[in-house]
CSV table of C-alpha atoms in Angstrom, one decimal:
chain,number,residue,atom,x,y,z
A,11,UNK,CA,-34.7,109.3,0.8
A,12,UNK,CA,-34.9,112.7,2.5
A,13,UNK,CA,-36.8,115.7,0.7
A,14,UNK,CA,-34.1,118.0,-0.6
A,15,UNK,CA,-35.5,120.8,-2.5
A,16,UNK,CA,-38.4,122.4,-0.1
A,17,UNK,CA,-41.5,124.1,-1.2
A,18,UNK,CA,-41.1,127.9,-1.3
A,19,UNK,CA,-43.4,128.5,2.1
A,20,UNK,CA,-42.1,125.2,4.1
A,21,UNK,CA,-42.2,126.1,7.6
A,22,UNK,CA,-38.9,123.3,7.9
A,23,UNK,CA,-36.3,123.4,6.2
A,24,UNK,CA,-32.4,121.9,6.2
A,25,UNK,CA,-32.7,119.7,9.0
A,26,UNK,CA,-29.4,118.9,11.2
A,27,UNK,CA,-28.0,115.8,12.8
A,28,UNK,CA,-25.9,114.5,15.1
A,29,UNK,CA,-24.4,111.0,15.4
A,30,UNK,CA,-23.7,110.2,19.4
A,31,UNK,CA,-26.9,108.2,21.0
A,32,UNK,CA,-25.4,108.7,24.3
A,33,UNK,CA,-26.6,112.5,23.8
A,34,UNK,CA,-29.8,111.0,24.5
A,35,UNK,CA,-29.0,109.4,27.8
A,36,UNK,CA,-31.5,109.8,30.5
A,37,UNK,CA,-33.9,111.8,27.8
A,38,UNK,CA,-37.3,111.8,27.8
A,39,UNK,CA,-39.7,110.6,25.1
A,40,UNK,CA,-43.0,111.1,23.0
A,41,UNK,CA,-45.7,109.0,21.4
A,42,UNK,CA,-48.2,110.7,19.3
A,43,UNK,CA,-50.2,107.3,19.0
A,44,UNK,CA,-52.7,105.9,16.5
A,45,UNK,CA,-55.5,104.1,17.3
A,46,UNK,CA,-56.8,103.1,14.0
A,47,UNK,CA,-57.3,104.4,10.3
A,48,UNK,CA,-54.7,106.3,8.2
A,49,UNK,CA,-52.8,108.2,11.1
A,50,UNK,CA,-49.9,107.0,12.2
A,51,UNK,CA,-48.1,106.3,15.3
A,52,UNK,CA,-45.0,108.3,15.9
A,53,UNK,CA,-42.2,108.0,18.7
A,54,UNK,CA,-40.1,111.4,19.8
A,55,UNK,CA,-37.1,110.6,22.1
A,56,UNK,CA,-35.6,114.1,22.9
A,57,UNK,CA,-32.6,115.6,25.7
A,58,UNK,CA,-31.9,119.0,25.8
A,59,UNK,CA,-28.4,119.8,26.5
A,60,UNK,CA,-27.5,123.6,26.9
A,61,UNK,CA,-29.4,125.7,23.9
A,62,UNK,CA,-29.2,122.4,21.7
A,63,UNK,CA,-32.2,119.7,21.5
A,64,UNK,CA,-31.2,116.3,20.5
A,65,UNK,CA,-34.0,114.1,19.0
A,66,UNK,CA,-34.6,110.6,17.5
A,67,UNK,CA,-37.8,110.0,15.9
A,68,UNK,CA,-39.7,107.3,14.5
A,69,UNK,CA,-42.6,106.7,12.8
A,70,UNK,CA,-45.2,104.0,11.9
A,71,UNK,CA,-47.2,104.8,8.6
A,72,UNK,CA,-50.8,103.7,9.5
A,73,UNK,CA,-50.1,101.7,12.6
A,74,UNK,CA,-52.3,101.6,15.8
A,75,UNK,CA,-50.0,102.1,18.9
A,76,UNK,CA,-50.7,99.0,20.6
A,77,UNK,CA,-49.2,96.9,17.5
A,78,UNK,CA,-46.3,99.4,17.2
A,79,UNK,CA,-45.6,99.6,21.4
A,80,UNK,CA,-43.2,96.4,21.5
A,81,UNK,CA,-40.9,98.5,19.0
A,82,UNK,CA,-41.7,101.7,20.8
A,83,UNK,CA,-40.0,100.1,24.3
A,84,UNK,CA,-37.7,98.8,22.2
A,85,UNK,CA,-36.1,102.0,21.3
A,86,UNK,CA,-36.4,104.0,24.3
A,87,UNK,CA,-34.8,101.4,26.7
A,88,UNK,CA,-31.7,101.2,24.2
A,89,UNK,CA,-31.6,105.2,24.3
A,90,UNK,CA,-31.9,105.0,27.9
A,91,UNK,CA,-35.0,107.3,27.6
A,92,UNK,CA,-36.7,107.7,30.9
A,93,UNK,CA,-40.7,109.0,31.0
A,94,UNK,CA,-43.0,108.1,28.3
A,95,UNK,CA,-45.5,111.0,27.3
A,96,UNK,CA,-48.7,110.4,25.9
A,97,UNK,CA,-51.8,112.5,25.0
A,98,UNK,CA,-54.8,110.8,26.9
A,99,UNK,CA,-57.7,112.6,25.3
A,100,UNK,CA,-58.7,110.2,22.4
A,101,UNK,CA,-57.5,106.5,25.1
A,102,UNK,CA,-58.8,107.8,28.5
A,103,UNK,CA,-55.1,106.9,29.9
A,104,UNK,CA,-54.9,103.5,28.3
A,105,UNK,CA,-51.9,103.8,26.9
A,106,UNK,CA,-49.8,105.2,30.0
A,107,UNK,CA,-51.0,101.9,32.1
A,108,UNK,CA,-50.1,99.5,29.4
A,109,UNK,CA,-46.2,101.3,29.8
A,110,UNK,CA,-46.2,101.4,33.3
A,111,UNK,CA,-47.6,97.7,33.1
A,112,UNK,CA,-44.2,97.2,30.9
A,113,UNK,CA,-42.6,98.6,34.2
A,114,UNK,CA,-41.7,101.7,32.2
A,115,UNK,CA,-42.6,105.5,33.9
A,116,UNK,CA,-45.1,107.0,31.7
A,117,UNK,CA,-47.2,110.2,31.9
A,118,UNK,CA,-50.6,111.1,30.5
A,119,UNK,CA,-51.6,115.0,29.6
A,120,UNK,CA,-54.7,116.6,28.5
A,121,UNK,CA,-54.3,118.3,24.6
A,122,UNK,CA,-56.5,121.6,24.7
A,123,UNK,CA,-54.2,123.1,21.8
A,124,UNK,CA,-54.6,123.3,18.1
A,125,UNK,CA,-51.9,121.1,16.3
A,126,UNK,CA,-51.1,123.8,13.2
A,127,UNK,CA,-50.8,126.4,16.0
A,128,UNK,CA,-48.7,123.9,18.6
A,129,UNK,CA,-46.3,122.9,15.5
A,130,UNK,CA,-46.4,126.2,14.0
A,131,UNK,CA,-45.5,127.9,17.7
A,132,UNK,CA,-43.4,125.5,19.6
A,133,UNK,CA,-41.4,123.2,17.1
A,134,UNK,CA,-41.2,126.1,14.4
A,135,UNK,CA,-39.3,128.3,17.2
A,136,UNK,CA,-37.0,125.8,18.3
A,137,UNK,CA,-36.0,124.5,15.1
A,138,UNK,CA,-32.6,125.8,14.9
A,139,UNK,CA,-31.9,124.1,17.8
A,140,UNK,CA,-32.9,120.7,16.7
A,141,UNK,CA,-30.7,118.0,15.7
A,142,UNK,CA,-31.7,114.2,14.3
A,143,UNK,CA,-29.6,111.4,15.1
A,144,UNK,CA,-28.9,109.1,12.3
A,145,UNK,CA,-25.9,106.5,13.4
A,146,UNK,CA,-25.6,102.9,12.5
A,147,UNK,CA,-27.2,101.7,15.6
A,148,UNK,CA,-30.3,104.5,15.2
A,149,UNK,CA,-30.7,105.3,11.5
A,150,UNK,CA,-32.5,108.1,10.3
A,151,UNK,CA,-36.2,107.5,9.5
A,152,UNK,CA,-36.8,109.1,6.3
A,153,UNK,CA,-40.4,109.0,6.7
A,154,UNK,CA,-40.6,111.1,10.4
A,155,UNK,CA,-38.2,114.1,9.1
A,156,UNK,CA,-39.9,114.0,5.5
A,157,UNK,CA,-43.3,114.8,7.2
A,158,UNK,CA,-41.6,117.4,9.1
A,159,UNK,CA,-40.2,118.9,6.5
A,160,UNK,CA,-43.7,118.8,4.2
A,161,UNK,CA,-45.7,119.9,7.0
A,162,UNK,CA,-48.5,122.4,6.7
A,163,UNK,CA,-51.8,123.4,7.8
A,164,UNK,CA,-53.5,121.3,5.7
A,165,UNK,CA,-50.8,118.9,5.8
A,166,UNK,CA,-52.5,114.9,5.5
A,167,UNK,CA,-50.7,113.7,8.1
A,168,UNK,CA,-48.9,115.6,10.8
A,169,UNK,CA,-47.9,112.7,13.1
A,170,UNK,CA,-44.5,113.4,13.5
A,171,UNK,CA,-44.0,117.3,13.4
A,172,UNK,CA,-47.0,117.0,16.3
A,173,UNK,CA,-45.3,115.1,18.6
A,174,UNK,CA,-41.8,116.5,17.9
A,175,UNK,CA,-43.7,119.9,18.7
A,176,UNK,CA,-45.5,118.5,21.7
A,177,UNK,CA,-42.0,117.7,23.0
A,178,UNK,CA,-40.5,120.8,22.9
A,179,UNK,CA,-43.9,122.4,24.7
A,180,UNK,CA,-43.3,120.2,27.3
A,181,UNK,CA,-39.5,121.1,28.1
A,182,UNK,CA,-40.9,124.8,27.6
A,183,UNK,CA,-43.9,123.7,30.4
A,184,UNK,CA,-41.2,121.9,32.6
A,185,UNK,CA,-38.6,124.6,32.5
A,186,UNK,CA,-41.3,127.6,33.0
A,187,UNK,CA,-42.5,125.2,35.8
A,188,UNK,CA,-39.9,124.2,38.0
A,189,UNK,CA,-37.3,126.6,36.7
A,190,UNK,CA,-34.9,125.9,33.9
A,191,UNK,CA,-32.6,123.0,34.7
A,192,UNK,CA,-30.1,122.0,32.5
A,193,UNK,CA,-30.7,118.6,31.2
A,194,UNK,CA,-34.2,118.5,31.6
C-alpha cells in the first residue's frame, strides 16, 4: 500500500502514473545494486519523451544484485530498455561485464556526488515531470515509490530515490553533452 498522508517536510509528494509500457520503448535503465547487508538493490527503467519522464521502478528489500540480476534482465528486455547503468565504485565494473556477458549493453560511471545532495538536486527538480507506470503487465511496486516518497537525509535506506535521481542526472549529463535530443 502506497503512503498517502506525507510528513509535513517530505521532499516527494503525490506521485503520478501512467499506464502504457510502450512509453518505455527503447529507454534506458538503472541499477543502484547491493552487494550485501541491509541495502537493497533497486532497478530504474526511464524514457524521456518531450518535458515528461516516464519511469518503472523496482526494488529488492535487502538483496545482493547478483541474486536479483536474472529478474533485473527480466524486466528491461520486456520494456525493451536498451543500456544498463551501473555505479562501479563499490564492484570495480563487475557488474557491467556480467550484463554485457548476458549480451545486454551496459555502462559503468564513477559516483563522486553526495546522495542527499544528488536526490535532493536532480530527482527533487524533475519531480513534476515524473510519472510511474503501474499496468497489469508492470504493477506498481509499493516498496520503490514508498521509499521515495519517505526519503530524507537521514533516510535508512535511499535505494530507490538514489537511483531514480541518478537517472535523471544522467539524461541531464547526456543532454548537456551531446545536445538535447528528444527521446534520449
Amino acid at each position: 500500500e502506497l503512503k498517502h498522508v506525507a510528513d509535513e517536510d517530505a521532499m516527494f509528494t503525490d506521485p503520478q502514473y501512467f499506464s502504457d509500457p510502450e512509453l518505455l520503448r527503447d529507454g534506458l535503465a538503472h541499477i543502484d545494486a547491493a552487494y550485501g547487508g541491509q541495502d537493497g538493490t533497486a532497478l530504474t527503467v526511464f524514457k524521456k519523451r518531450g518535458d515528461i519522464l516516464y519511469v518503472y521502478g523496482r526494488l529488492w528489500p535487502e538483496k545482493a544484485v547478483d541474486k536479483a540480476l536474472p529478474e533485473i534482465m527480466g524486466i528491461v528486455k520486456a520494456l525493451k530498455a536498451g543500456t544498463i547503468y551501473s555505479e562501479k565504485n563499490a564492484d570495480k565494473g563487475y557488474l557491467r561485464r556480467d550484463i554485457i556477458k548476458l549480451g545486454h549493453p551496459a555502462a559503468n560511471y564513477a559516483e563522486h556526488q553526495n546522495k542527499y545532495i544528488k536526490i535532493s538536486t536532480y530527482l527533487k527538480g524533475a519531480w513534476s515531470e515524473v510519472r510511474f507506470l503501474d499496468c497489469e503487465a508492470f504493477p506498481l511496486d509499493a516498496e520503490y515509490i514508498n521509499q521515495i516518497l519517505e526519503y530524507s537525509e537521514h533516510a535508512e535506506h535511499d535505494d530507490a530515490p538514489d537511483s531514480l535521481a541518478s537517472a535523471v542526472r544522467l539524461l541531464e549529463n547526456r543532454a548537456g553533452a551531446k545536445g538535447y535530443r528528444q527521446g534520449i
